[in-house]
Coordinates of C-alpha atoms in Angstrom, one line a residue:
Chain N
M594 CA -16.7 -8.6 26.9
S595 CA -17.8 -10.6 23.5
V596 CA -21.4 -10.9 23.1
E597 CA -20.8 -14.8 22.2
I598 CA -20.1 -15.6 25.6
E599 CA -23.0 -13.8 27.3
R600 CA -26.0 -16.2 28.3
C601 CA -28.6 -13.2 27.8
G602 CA -28.3 -10.3 26.0
H603 CA -29.6 -7.7 23.3
R604 CA -28.2 -5.5 20.4
V605 CA -29.5 -3.4 17.5
V606 CA -28.3 -4.2 14.1
D607 CA -27.8 -1.7 11.5
H608 CA -30.5 -1.8 8.6
T609 CA -30.7 1.2 6.1
A610 CA -33.7 2.5 6.9
D611 CA -35.2 0.6 10.3
E612 CA -33.6 -1.3 13.2
I613 CA -33.0 -4.8 13.5
V614 CA -33.3 -6.2 17.0
T615 CA -31.3 -9.6 18.0
A616 CA -31.6 -11.2 21.3
W617 CA -30.7 -14.1 23.0
G618 CA -31.0 -16.2 26.2
P619 CA -31.1 -19.6 27.7
T620 CA -34.7 -20.1 27.5
R621 CA -37.3 -19.1 25.1
E622 CA -38.8 -16.7 27.6
A623 CA -35.3 -15.2 28.3
C624 CA -35.1 -14.6 24.8
L625 CA -38.4 -12.8 24.7
E626 CA -37.3 -10.8 27.5
Q627 CA -34.1 -9.8 25.9
A628 CA -36.0 -9.0 22.8
A629 CA -38.2 -6.7 24.5
L630 CA -35.6 -5.2 26.2
G631 CA -33.7 -4.6 22.7
L632 CA -36.6 -2.7 21.4
I633 CA -36.9 -0.4 24.8
D634 CA -33.2 0.5 24.1
S635 CA -33.5 1.4 20.9
V636 CA -36.3 3.5 21.8
A637 CA -35.5 5.3 25.2
D638 CA -32.9 5.3 27.9
V639 CA -34.8 4.2 30.8
R640 CA -32.1 2.9 33.4
D641 CA -32.9 6.2 35.5
V642 CA -37.0 6.1 35.2
G643 CA -39.5 4.2 38.0
W644 CA -42.3 2.6 36.9
C645 CA -45.8 3.6 37.8
H646 CA -48.3 0.4 37.5
H647 CA -47.6 -3.2 36.6
V648 CA -49.8 -5.0 33.8
E649 CA -49.8 -8.4 32.8
V650 CA -50.3 -9.3 29.0
V651 CA -51.3 -13.1 27.8
L652 CA -49.5 -14.2 24.9
R653 CA -50.4 -17.3 22.6
G654 CA -49.4 -18.8 19.5
T655 CA -46.3 -20.1 17.9
D656 CA -42.7 -18.9 19.2
T657 CA -43.0 -16.6 16.4
E658 CA -46.5 -15.1 17.3
L659 CA -45.3 -14.6 21.0
L660 CA -42.2 -12.4 20.0
V661 CA -44.4 -10.5 17.7
G662 CA -47.3 -10.2 20.1
L663 CA -44.8 -8.8 23.0
L664 CA -43.4 -6.0 20.6
D665 CA -46.5 -5.3 18.9
E666 CA -48.0 -4.5 22.5
I667 CA -45.1 -2.6 23.5
I668 CA -45.0 -0.4 20.6
F669 CA -49.4 -0.1 21.2
R670 CA -48.6 1.1 24.6
L671 CA -45.8 3.9 23.7
D672 CA -48.6 5.4 21.0
A673 CA -51.8 4.9 23.0
D674 CA -50.8 5.7 26.7
D675 CA -47.6 7.6 26.5
E676 CA -45.8 4.7 28.5
I677 CA -43.0 2.6 28.1
P678 CA -41.8 -0.8 30.1
V679 CA -38.5 0.0 32.6
R680 CA -38.9 -3.7 33.5
V681 CA -39.9 -6.8 31.8
R682 CA -40.4 -10.5 32.9
I683 CA -41.8 -13.1 31.0
R684 CA -43.1 -16.5 32.4
R685 CA -44.6 -19.6 31.0
H686 CA -47.9 -20.3 32.6
G687 CA -49.3 -23.6 31.0
R688 CA -49.8 -23.0 27.6
E689 CA -49.8 -19.4 27.5
V690 CA -46.9 -17.0 28.3
V691 CA -47.4 -14.1 30.3
A692 CA -45.8 -10.9 30.3
G693 CA -45.4 -8.8 33.0
L694 CA -44.6 -5.1 32.3
W695 CA -43.5 -2.5 34.6
M696 CA -44.9 0.6 33.0
A697 CA -43.4 4.1 33.3
D698 CA -44.2 7.4 31.5
R699 CA -42.7 7.7 28.5
R700 CA -42.0 11.4 29.1
A701 CA -40.2 10.7 31.9
A702 CA -37.2 8.9 30.0
V703 CA -34.7 10.0 27.7
M704 CA -35.7 9.2 24.1
A705 CA -32.8 7.7 22.0
G706 CA -34.5 7.2 18.8
A707 CA -37.1 7.0 16.5
A708 CA -40.3 6.2 17.6
P709 CA -41.3 2.4 16.1
K710 CA -44.0 1.4 13.6
G711 CA -44.7 -2.0 13.7
V712 CA -42.9 -5.4 13.8
S713 CA -42.0 -6.4 10.0
Y714 CA -42.2 -10.4 9.2
S715 CA -39.1 -9.9 6.5
G716 CA -36.3 -12.2 8.4
L717 CA -37.9 -12.6 11.7
M718 CA -36.7 -15.7 13.6
I719 CA -36.7 -17.2 16.8
E720 CA -35.4 -20.5 17.2
E721 CA -33.3 -22.9 19.7
D722 CA -29.4 -23.5 18.5
P723 CA -27.8 -26.9 19.2
S724 CA -26.1 -25.2 22.0
G725 CA -29.5 -24.9 23.7
L726 CA -29.3 -20.8 23.3
W727 CA -32.2 -19.3 22.2
R728 CA -31.7 -16.6 19.6
C729 CA -34.1 -14.1 17.8
Q730 CA -34.0 -11.1 15.3
V731 CA -36.6 -8.8 14.2
T732 CA -36.8 -6.0 12.2
V733 CA -38.5 -3.2 13.3
D734 CA -39.7 -0.3 11.1
V735 CA -38.9 3.4 12.7
Chain M
M1325 CA -21.7 -3.1 -16.9
M1326 CA -23.4 -5.5 -14.9
V1327 CA -24.6 -5.5 -11.0
P1328 CA -24.5 -9.0 -9.3
T1329 CA -27.4 -9.3 -6.6
I1330 CA -29.5 -12.5 -5.2
G1331 CA -32.6 -12.8 -6.4
A1332 CA -36.0 -14.3 -5.3
N1333 CA -35.3 -17.9 -3.3
G1334 CA -32.0 -17.4 -3.4
S1335 CA -31.0 -16.8 -7.0
E1336 CA -28.6 -15.1 -8.6
V1337 CA -29.3 -12.6 -10.9
T1338 CA -27.6 -9.7 -12.7
F1339 CA -28.9 -6.1 -13.2
T1340 CA -27.5 -4.9 -16.8
R1341 CA -27.4 -1.4 -18.1
T1342 CA -29.6 -0.7 -20.9
S1343 CA -29.2 3.2 -20.9
E1344 CA -27.2 5.6 -19.1
V1345 CA -29.7 5.5 -16.2
C1346 CA -31.4 2.1 -16.7
W1347 CA -30.5 -1.3 -15.4
R1348 CA -32.9 -4.3 -16.2
M1349 CA -32.7 -7.8 -14.5
E1350 CA -34.0 -10.3 -16.6
P1351 CA -37.0 -13.0 -14.5
R1352 CA -35.3 -16.0 -12.9
G1353 CA -36.9 -18.5 -10.6
D1354 CA -40.2 -17.3 -9.5
M1355 CA -40.2 -14.0 -10.9
R1356 CA -43.0 -13.3 -13.1
V1357 CA -41.8 -9.8 -14.9
P1358 CA -38.1 -8.4 -15.0
G1359 CA -36.6 -5.8 -12.6
I1360 CA -36.0 -2.7 -13.5
L1361 CA -33.5 -0.1 -11.6
F1362 CA -33.5 3.8 -12.5
A1363 CA -30.1 4.8 -11.0
S1364 CA -27.0 6.3 -12.6
E1365 CA -23.5 4.8 -11.0
R1366 CA -23.2 6.8 -8.4
L1367 CA -26.8 5.9 -6.9
L1368 CA -26.3 2.0 -7.3
P1369 CA -27.4 0.3 -3.8
D1370 CA -24.5 -1.0 -2.0
V1371 CA -24.7 -4.8 -2.8
Q1372 CA -22.9 -5.4 0.2
G1373 CA -24.8 -3.6 2.8
D1374 CA -28.3 -3.1 1.2
R1375 CA -30.5 -5.5 -0.1
S1376 CA -33.2 -3.7 -1.8
L1377 CA -32.2 -5.2 -5.0
E1378 CA -33.0 -8.7 -3.9
Q1379 CA -36.4 -7.3 -2.9
V1380 CA -37.2 -5.9 -6.4
A1381 CA -36.6 -9.5 -7.4
N1382 CA -39.1 -10.9 -4.5
V1383 CA -41.6 -8.2 -5.7
A1384 CA -41.3 -9.8 -9.1
T1385 CA -43.0 -13.0 -7.9
L1386 CA -46.6 -11.1 -6.9
P1387 CA -49.3 -12.7 -8.5
G1388 CA -50.7 -10.8 -11.4
I1389 CA -47.6 -8.1 -11.6
V1390 CA -47.5 -6.9 -15.0
T1391 CA -44.7 -4.9 -17.2
A1392 CA -41.8 -5.2 -14.4
S1393 CA -41.0 -4.8 -10.8
Y1394 CA -39.5 -0.9 -10.5
A1395 CA -36.7 0.6 -8.4
M1396 CA -36.7 4.2 -8.2
P1397 CA -33.5 6.3 -8.2
D1398 CA -33.7 7.0 -4.7
V1399 CA -34.2 3.3 -3.8
H1400 CA -33.1 1.4 -0.4
W1401 CA -33.4 -1.5 1.6
G1402 CA -37.1 -2.1 3.4
Y1403 CA -39.1 -4.8 4.4
G1404 CA -40.8 -7.0 1.9
F1405 CA -40.8 -4.0 -0.6
P1406 CA -37.5 -2.0 -1.3
I1407 CA -38.3 1.9 -0.2
G1408 CA -38.4 3.4 -3.7
G1409 CA -40.3 0.7 -5.2
V1410 CA -43.1 0.2 -7.6
A1411 CA -45.4 -2.3 -8.8
A1412 CA -48.6 -2.8 -10.2
T1413 CA -51.0 -5.8 -10.3
D1414 CA -53.5 -6.4 -13.1
V1415 CA -57.3 -6.4 -10.8
D1416 CA -59.0 -8.2 -13.4
R1417 CA -56.5 -11.2 -13.7
G1418 CA -55.8 -12.0 -10.2
G1419 CA -53.7 -9.2 -8.9
V1420 CA -52.8 -9.1 -5.5
V1421 CA -52.5 -6.2 -2.9
S1422 CA -50.1 -6.3 -0.5
P1423 CA -49.6 -3.9 2.6
G1424 CA -45.8 -4.7 2.3
G1425 CA -45.9 -2.7 -0.6
V1426 CA -47.3 0.7 1.0
G1427 CA -45.4 0.0 4.1
F1428 CA -46.4 1.1 7.9
D1429 CA -46.8 4.7 7.8
I1430 CA -50.0 4.7 5.2
S1431 CA -50.3 7.9 3.0
C1432 CA -47.3 9.2 4.6
G1433 CA -46.4 12.1 2.4
V1434 CA -45.4 15.4 1.8
R1435 CA -47.2 19.1 1.4
L1436 CA -45.8 22.1 0.3
L1437 CA -47.3 25.4 1.1
G1438 CA -46.0 29.0 -0.6
S1439 CA -46.4 31.8 1.3
P1440 CA -46.4 35.7 0.4
F1441 CA -43.2 36.5 1.9
D1442 CA -39.3 36.7 0.3
R1443 CA -36.2 35.5 2.1
S1444 CA -35.6 39.2 2.9
D1445 CA -38.9 39.5 4.5
L1446 CA -38.4 37.0 7.1
A1447 CA -34.7 37.6 8.2
A1448 CA -35.4 39.1 11.0
H1449 CA -38.2 36.8 12.2
L1450 CA -36.9 33.8 11.2
G1451 CA -35.5 32.9 14.9
T1452 CA -38.8 33.8 16.4
L1453 CA -40.7 32.0 13.7
M1454 CA -38.9 28.6 14.4
D1455 CA -39.1 29.1 17.8
E1456 CA -43.0 29.7 17.5
L1457 CA -43.4 26.6 15.1
G1458 CA -40.9 24.3 17.3
R1459 CA -43.4 24.9 20.3
S1460 CA -46.4 24.6 18.2
I1461 CA -46.0 21.4 16.1
P1462 CA -46.1 18.5 18.2
C1463 CA -43.6 15.7 17.0
G1464 CA -42.1 12.8 18.5
T1465 CA -42.9 9.6 19.8
G1466 CA -46.4 9.1 21.4
R1467 CA -49.5 11.0 22.0
G1468 CA -50.2 14.9 21.1
G1469 CA -51.8 16.7 18.3
V1470 CA -52.9 20.2 17.6
W1471 CA -56.5 18.7 17.4
R1472 CA -58.3 17.1 20.2
V1473 CA -60.6 14.4 18.9
G1474 CA -63.8 15.1 21.0
Q1475 CA -65.2 11.4 20.9
R1476 CA -64.8 8.1 18.7
D1477 CA -67.5 9.4 16.1
E1478 CA -65.2 12.3 15.1
L1479 CA -62.3 9.9 14.6
T1480 CA -64.7 8.1 12.2
R1481 CA -65.1 11.3 10.4
I1482 CA -61.6 11.9 10.2
L1483 CA -61.4 8.5 8.6
V1484 CA -64.4 8.9 6.1
D1485 CA -63.9 12.4 5.1
G1486 CA -60.3 13.2 5.2
A1487 CA -58.9 16.9 4.8
E1488 CA -62.7 18.1 4.0
Y1489 CA -63.6 17.7 7.5
P1490 CA -60.9 19.9 9.0
V1491 CA -61.9 22.2 5.9
E1492 CA -65.3 21.9 6.9
L1493 CA -64.7 23.2 10.3
G1494 CA -62.8 26.1 9.2
Y1495 CA -59.4 24.6 9.6
G1496 CA -58.3 25.6 5.9
E1497 CA -60.0 26.7 2.7
P1498 CA -61.8 24.9 0.0
R1499 CA -59.0 25.6 -2.4
D1500 CA -56.6 23.5 0.0
L1501 CA -58.7 20.3 -0.9
D1502 CA -58.1 21.2 -4.9
R1503 CA -54.5 20.9 -4.3
C1504 CA -54.5 17.7 -2.6
E1505 CA -54.1 14.4 -4.3
D1506 CA -58.1 12.8 -4.5
G1507 CA -59.1 16.3 -3.4
G1508 CA -58.0 15.3 0.3
R1509 CA -60.4 12.4 0.2
L1510 CA -60.5 8.8 -0.5
T1511 CA -64.1 7.9 -1.2
S1512 CA -63.3 4.1 -1.0
A1513 CA -62.7 4.3 3.0
D1514 CA -64.0 1.8 5.1
P1515 CA -63.7 2.6 8.9
D1516 CA -65.3 -0.5 10.1
Q1517 CA -62.2 -2.5 8.8
V1518 CA -60.1 0.0 11.7
S1519 CA -59.7 -1.9 14.9
D1520 CA -60.2 -0.4 18.2
R1521 CA -56.5 -0.9 18.7
A1522 CA -55.8 1.7 15.7
L1523 CA -58.3 4.0 16.4
E1524 CA -56.4 3.9 20.4
R1525 CA -53.2 4.7 18.6
G1526 CA -54.4 7.4 16.4
I1527 CA -57.3 9.2 18.6
G1528 CA -54.7 11.5 20.6
Q1529 CA -52.1 12.0 17.4
V1530 CA -54.4 14.1 15.2
G1531 CA -52.3 17.0 13.7
S1532 CA -48.7 15.9 14.5
L1533 CA -45.4 14.9 12.5
G1534 CA -44.2 11.8 14.6
S1535 CA -40.6 10.9 14.8
G1536 CA -37.5 9.8 12.2
N1537 CA -37.1 11.1 9.2
H1538 CA -40.7 13.2 9.2
F1539 CA -40.2 17.0 9.4
L1540 CA -41.6 20.6 9.0
E1541 CA -39.2 22.9 7.2
V1542 CA -39.4 26.7 6.0
Q1543 CA -37.5 26.8 2.8
V1544 CA -36.3 29.2 -0.1
V1545 CA -36.8 28.6 -3.5
D1546 CA -33.3 29.2 -4.5
E1547 CA -33.2 28.1 -8.4
V1548 CA -36.2 28.4 -10.8
V1549 CA -35.5 25.7 -13.7
D1550 CA -39.2 25.8 -15.4
E1551 CA -40.7 29.6 -15.1
A1552 CA -44.0 29.1 -16.7
C1553 CA -44.6 26.0 -14.7
A1554 CA -43.6 27.3 -11.4
A1555 CA -45.8 30.4 -11.9
V1556 CA -48.7 27.6 -12.5
F1557 CA -48.0 26.4 -9.5
G1558 CA -47.5 29.3 -7.5
L1559 CA -43.6 29.2 -7.2
H1560 CA -41.0 32.1 -7.6
L1561 CA -37.2 32.5 -7.0
G1562 CA -36.6 33.8 -3.5
Q1563 CA -40.0 32.7 -2.1
V1564 CA -40.5 31.4 1.1
C1565 CA -42.1 28.3 1.5
V1566 CA -43.0 25.5 4.0
M1567 CA -42.7 21.8 3.4
I1568 CA -44.2 19.1 6.0
H1569 CA -43.6 15.3 5.8
C1570 CA -45.6 13.3 8.1
G1571 CA -47.9 10.3 7.3
S1572 CA -50.9 8.6 9.5
R1573 CA -49.3 8.1 12.6
G1574 CA -49.8 5.0 15.1
L1575 CA -53.2 4.2 13.3
G1576 CA -51.7 3.8 10.0
H1577 CA -49.0 1.5 11.8
Q1578 CA -51.6 -0.5 13.2
V1579 CA -53.7 -1.1 10.1
C1580 CA -50.5 -2.3 8.3
T1581 CA -50.0 -4.6 11.3
D1582 CA -53.6 -6.1 11.7
H1583 CA -54.0 -6.6 7.6
V1584 CA -50.8 -8.3 7.4
R1585 CA -51.7 -10.5 10.2
R1586 CA -54.8 -11.5 8.6
M1587 CA -53.9 -12.0 5.0
Q1588 CA -50.9 -14.4 6.2
A1589 CA -53.9 -16.6 7.7
S1590 CA -55.6 -16.7 4.3
M1591 CA -52.7 -17.3 2.2
D1592 CA -52.3 -21.1 2.6
A1593 CA -55.8 -21.4 1.7
L1594 CA -55.7 -19.1 -1.4
G1595 CA -52.5 -21.4 -2.7
I1596 CA -50.5 -18.3 -2.7
E1597 CA -46.7 -18.3 -1.8
V1598 CA -43.9 -15.4 -1.5
P1599 CA -40.3 -15.3 -0.8
D1600 CA -41.0 -13.0 2.0
P1601 CA -43.5 -13.2 4.8
Q1602 CA -43.8 -9.3 4.8
L1603 CA -45.1 -9.6 1.2
A1604 CA -48.3 -11.0 2.4
C1605 CA -50.9 -10.4 0.0
V1606 CA -54.3 -11.5 -1.5
P1607 CA -56.2 -10.6 -4.8
V1608 CA -57.7 -7.3 -4.6
R1609 CA -61.0 -9.2 -5.8
S1610 CA -61.5 -11.1 -2.4
D1611 CA -62.6 -10.1 0.7
E1612 CA -59.7 -9.5 2.8
G1613 CA -58.3 -7.3 -0.2
R1614 CA -61.5 -5.4 -0.1
D1615 CA -61.3 -4.6 3.5
Y1616 CA -57.5 -3.9 3.7
L1617 CA -58.2 -1.5 0.8
G1618 CA -60.9 0.2 3.0
A1619 CA -58.9 0.4 5.9
L1620 CA -56.0 1.9 3.6
A1621 CA -58.5 4.4 2.3
A1622 CA -59.4 5.6 5.9
S1623 CA -55.9 5.6 6.9
A1624 CA -54.9 7.7 3.6
N1625 CA -57.8 9.9 4.9
F1626 CA -56.5 10.4 8.6
A1627 CA -53.0 11.0 7.1
R1628 CA -54.7 14.3 4.6
A1629 CA -56.5 15.9 7.9
N1630 CA -53.2 15.4 9.7
R1631 CA -51.3 17.1 7.2
Q1632 CA -54.3 19.9 6.9
W1633 CA -54.0 20.5 11.0
L1634 CA -50.6 20.9 10.8
T1635 CA -50.9 23.3 7.7
E1636 CA -53.3 25.6 9.7
A1637 CA -50.8 25.5 12.6
T1638 CA -48.0 26.6 10.6
R1639 CA -50.5 29.4 9.2
D1640 CA -51.2 30.5 12.6
A1641 CA -47.5 30.5 13.5
F1642 CA -46.6 32.9 10.7
G1643 CA -49.6 35.1 11.2
Q1644 CA -48.5 35.4 14.9
V1645 CA -44.7 36.3 14.0
A1646 CA -44.9 37.6 10.6
G1647 CA -48.3 39.4 10.3
R1648 CA -49.6 37.1 7.4
R1649 CA -51.3 33.6 7.3
D1650 CA -52.0 33.5 3.8
L1651 CA -49.9 30.2 2.6
P1652 CA -51.1 29.2 -0.4
L1653 CA -51.3 25.0 -0.8
I1654 CA -48.9 24.0 -3.7
Y1655 CA -49.4 20.5 -3.2
D1656 CA -50.1 17.6 -1.1
V1657 CA -48.6 14.0 -2.1
S1658 CA -48.7 10.6 -0.7
H1659 CA -45.6 8.4 -1.2
N1660 CA -46.7 5.7 0.6
L1661 CA -50.2 3.9 -1.0
A1662 CA -51.5 1.3 -3.1
K1663 CA -54.5 2.5 -5.4
V1664 CA -56.3 1.3 -8.4
E1665 CA -55.6 3.1 -11.4
T1666 CA -56.1 2.9 -14.8
H1667 CA -52.9 2.4 -17.4
Q1668 CA -51.9 0.9 -20.8
V1669 CA -50.5 -2.5 -20.5
D1670 CA -49.7 -4.3 -23.9
G1671 CA -51.6 -2.2 -25.9
R1672 CA -55.1 -2.3 -23.7
Q1673 CA -56.5 -0.1 -20.9
A1674 CA -56.1 -2.2 -17.8
H1675 CA -57.2 -1.8 -14.0
L1676 CA -54.2 -2.1 -11.8
C1677 CA -53.8 -1.7 -8.0
V1678 CA -50.8 0.0 -8.2
H1679 CA -48.2 -0.2 -4.7
R1680 CA -46.1 3.1 -4.5
K1681 CA -43.9 2.3 -1.6
G1682 CA -41.4 5.3 -1.4
A1683 CA -42.7 6.4 -4.4
T1684 CA -44.4 9.6 -5.5
R1685 CA -47.4 9.6 -8.1
A1686 CA -46.1 11.8 -11.0
F1687 CA -49.0 12.5 -13.4
A1688 CA -48.3 14.3 -16.6
A1689 CA -50.4 17.3 -18.6
G1690 CA -53.6 16.2 -19.2
S1691 CA -54.3 13.7 -16.4
S1692 CA -58.4 13.8 -15.8
E1693 CA -57.2 13.4 -12.1
L1694 CA -55.6 16.9 -11.8
P1695 CA -57.8 20.3 -11.1
D1696 CA -58.2 22.5 -14.1
D1697 CA -55.2 24.9 -13.3
L1698 CA -52.7 22.0 -13.0
R1699 CA -54.1 19.6 -15.7
A1700 CA -52.5 22.2 -18.4
V1701 CA -48.6 21.8 -17.0
G1702 CA -49.1 18.2 -14.7
Q1703 CA -48.9 17.5 -11.2
P1704 CA -46.5 18.9 -8.9
V1705 CA -44.1 16.2 -7.5
L1706 CA -42.3 17.1 -3.9
V1707 CA -38.8 15.4 -3.6
P1708 CA -37.3 16.4 0.0
G1709 CA -34.0 16.0 0.5
S1710 CA -32.2 16.1 3.7
M1711 CA -32.0 18.9 6.3
G1712 CA -29.0 21.0 5.0
T1713 CA -29.1 19.9 1.3
A1714 CA -31.9 20.8 -0.9
S1715 CA -35.8 19.7 -1.8
Y1716 CA -37.1 19.9 -5.1
V1717 CA -40.4 20.1 -7.0
L1718 CA -40.9 18.4 -10.3
V1719 CA -43.8 17.8 -12.6
G1720 CA -44.9 14.6 -14.2
T1721 CA -44.0 14.1 -17.7
S1722 CA -45.6 12.1 -20.5
P1723 CA -45.5 9.5 -21.4
G1724 CA -43.6 8.6 -18.0
D1725 CA -42.9 5.7 -16.8
A1726 CA -43.3 3.2 -13.9
F1727 CA -47.2 3.8 -14.0
A1728 CA -46.3 7.4 -13.9
S1729 CA -44.2 7.1 -10.6
C1730 CA -41.0 9.2 -9.4
A1731 CA -38.4 9.3 -6.8
H1732 CA -39.9 10.2 -3.1
G1733 CA -36.6 11.9 -1.6
A1734 CA -33.0 11.5 -1.4
G1735 CA -33.2 8.1 -0.1
R1736 CA -30.9 6.9 3.1
T1737 CA -27.5 5.2 2.4
M1738 CA -26.3 5.0 6.2
S1739 CA -28.4 3.3 9.0
R1740 CA -29.2 5.3 11.7
H1741 CA -26.8 4.1 14.0
E1742 CA -23.9 4.5 11.2
A1743 CA -25.1 7.9 10.9
K1744 CA -24.7 8.5 14.9
R1745 CA -21.5 6.7 14.7
R1746 CA -19.8 8.6 12.1
G1747 CA -21.5 12.3 13.6
R1748 CA -20.2 14.4 16.0
G1749 CA -23.1 14.5 18.2
G1750 CA -26.1 16.8 17.9
R1751 CA -24.9 20.0 19.3
P1752 CA -22.1 20.4 16.8
L1753 CA -24.5 19.4 13.8
R1754 CA -27.0 21.9 14.9
D1755 CA -24.1 24.5 15.2
Q1756 CA -22.7 23.7 11.8
L1757 CA -26.6 23.6 10.4
R1758 CA -26.6 27.3 11.9
G1759 CA -23.6 28.2 10.4
Q1760 CA -25.2 27.4 7.1
G1761 CA -28.2 29.7 7.6
I1762 CA -30.5 26.7 8.9
E1763 CA -32.4 26.9 12.2
V1764 CA -32.7 23.4 13.7
R1765 CA -35.4 22.8 16.4
A1766 CA -35.4 19.0 17.9
R1767 CA -36.9 17.9 20.7
S1768 CA -33.8 16.0 21.3
L1769 CA -30.1 16.5 19.9
R1770 CA -29.3 13.6 20.5
E1771 CA -31.4 11.8 17.5
L1772 CA -30.3 14.8 15.3
P1773 CA -27.3 13.2 13.7
E1774 CA -29.6 10.0 12.7
E1775 CA -30.9 12.4 10.1
A1776 CA -27.6 14.3 9.1
P1777 CA -27.2 15.2 5.1
E1778 CA -24.3 12.4 5.1
A1779 CA -26.8 9.7 5.9
Y1780 CA -28.7 10.5 2.4
K1781 CA -27.7 10.0 -1.2
D1782 CA -27.3 13.2 -3.2
V1783 CA -30.7 14.6 -4.0
D1784 CA -29.3 16.6 -6.8
E1785 CA -28.5 13.4 -8.5
V1786 CA -31.6 11.7 -7.6
V1787 CA -33.3 14.5 -9.5
R1788 CA -31.2 14.3 -12.7
V1789 CA -31.7 10.5 -13.0
C1790 CA -35.5 11.3 -12.3
E1791 CA -34.9 13.7 -15.5
L1792 CA -33.1 11.5 -17.8
A1793 CA -35.1 8.6 -17.1
G1794 CA -38.2 10.4 -18.2
L1795 CA -40.1 10.2 -14.8
A1796 CA -40.6 13.8 -14.2
R1797 CA -38.6 17.1 -14.7
P1798 CA -37.3 19.8 -12.3
V1799 CA -39.2 23.1 -11.9
V1800 CA -37.8 24.3 -8.6
R1801 CA -35.1 23.8 -6.3
L1802 CA -35.4 24.6 -3.0
R1803 CA -33.3 24.9 0.4
P1804 CA -33.9 24.8 3.9
V1805 CA -33.5 27.7 6.2
G1806 CA -35.2 26.6 8.9
V1807 CA -36.0 22.9 10.4
V1808 CA -38.6 21.5 13.0
K1809 CA -37.4 17.7 13.0
G1810 CA -39.8 15.1 14.2

């Protein structure tokens, strides 16, 4: 199925040394959720992995800051805690955005690619297009 | 011959050939200096799929940049700076420092160990040795290192003392420090500028390779180009060596993230505009600039200590399997760093903040930065190829160019996904390499094709261009016989 007619999704685009994650969804929150899932997919196959505990992370700032903050949080937890989210839910809570992350032991997942180091601001984009679809693009250093 | 590309802020620019291996882009738009690319026609970046030349133009807009924005022969598309980019700013004339000119993996670098063994000595042990190295060298995502940090205080010691700290504990010998850039320790480290999040990421990763293109290789010297220089370095034909490629792990990555964000918040007030937000920068002589350079030095010290502990783990593996652990350090270089150095600019001595992102310092003979024995010949420059091809040791030459810099590797030509798509899978690649006499140990065969030799430029050609451009000249070539993939 063409990605253009799916209302929600993500994919990884070629970049010589890094990874470009693109994502889209009908709302800003859905778009953020897909970006997180895109990052996770580029690291590991978590389809058969059960979650151990649930955390909620409060994100603040511009749309760009929300996107970078969300992906930074996942990268941080991979390094510091050896944990990876297997499910992500983003919801608006007043002026804030709350990221619900269902965390699993990273070692239970099948690793699919190099570990992400950080989120680059080069070519970073998140916006609502004229059709009402939210799209984002982010380069992740691996 | 001309190569069209897109310059800063979308203006069209061209690189014009000025010699067999040198291309020049005259300044256009906001560019303050020209762009200079060292490449043969074979090494020219693919203009369609690789935007590194546009990034060379963007770097040329940085406040205080002097002489040129340089691209090494292995240049490829990065973010902010290209990978293989070199730029220097004049510290006394408002020159800036940019974390994008260093990259996330601060002080990522390469070290080479010699050994008392020749290829034939190890032939019978190679499989066992690789098994032991594969078991004992931590690699991949997340926590795990050969050294368990006791408390935060100990991590601060590592940030302040670098490779001196493990050597002081008996993990190495004082001579190791002589063969490290900066003696294994940057004295300008300021651990207070390293955030709690950075400490949390790094505390469980001391003595680990990481993933991606990081590796530990057992190699053999298969060609000696300059016998006298090789002898000074401690290398000879047929000798077994070990090359280790890794950096400052999550600690350095977080330092980059934190300080780019802080600089972005300051740039409006400082009146600085850049064509790419990852080129966020501030004057070296500003609070934000000093803080970043202090955190950068602390991260570099972490990276040198990291490589020192991996060196000791390697020596232990050799001792256990082959009966000898005397593997002398040939040299340790960082290829992602910004440092204040003194260079000649327009006939005067200038203090420059030299950014090398995917580029190696290459000091010539006579440099006061080199230990006595190396000062006579120049600095060893380590240029790893891909697994399955070759790596090189070069030596810095005089007068050099690009502020005494050289290539840092073969340089990718293919994205990781393309390498996987085109490859035949991890198991056939491992078997193919085994057929070439190269034993691979990888925690995941699925990721192996990402680093297939076909994904990289021809390292022999990169080294040929380095020599023709006067950046450095080859001393020995090494080929791999065993790879622990990160």
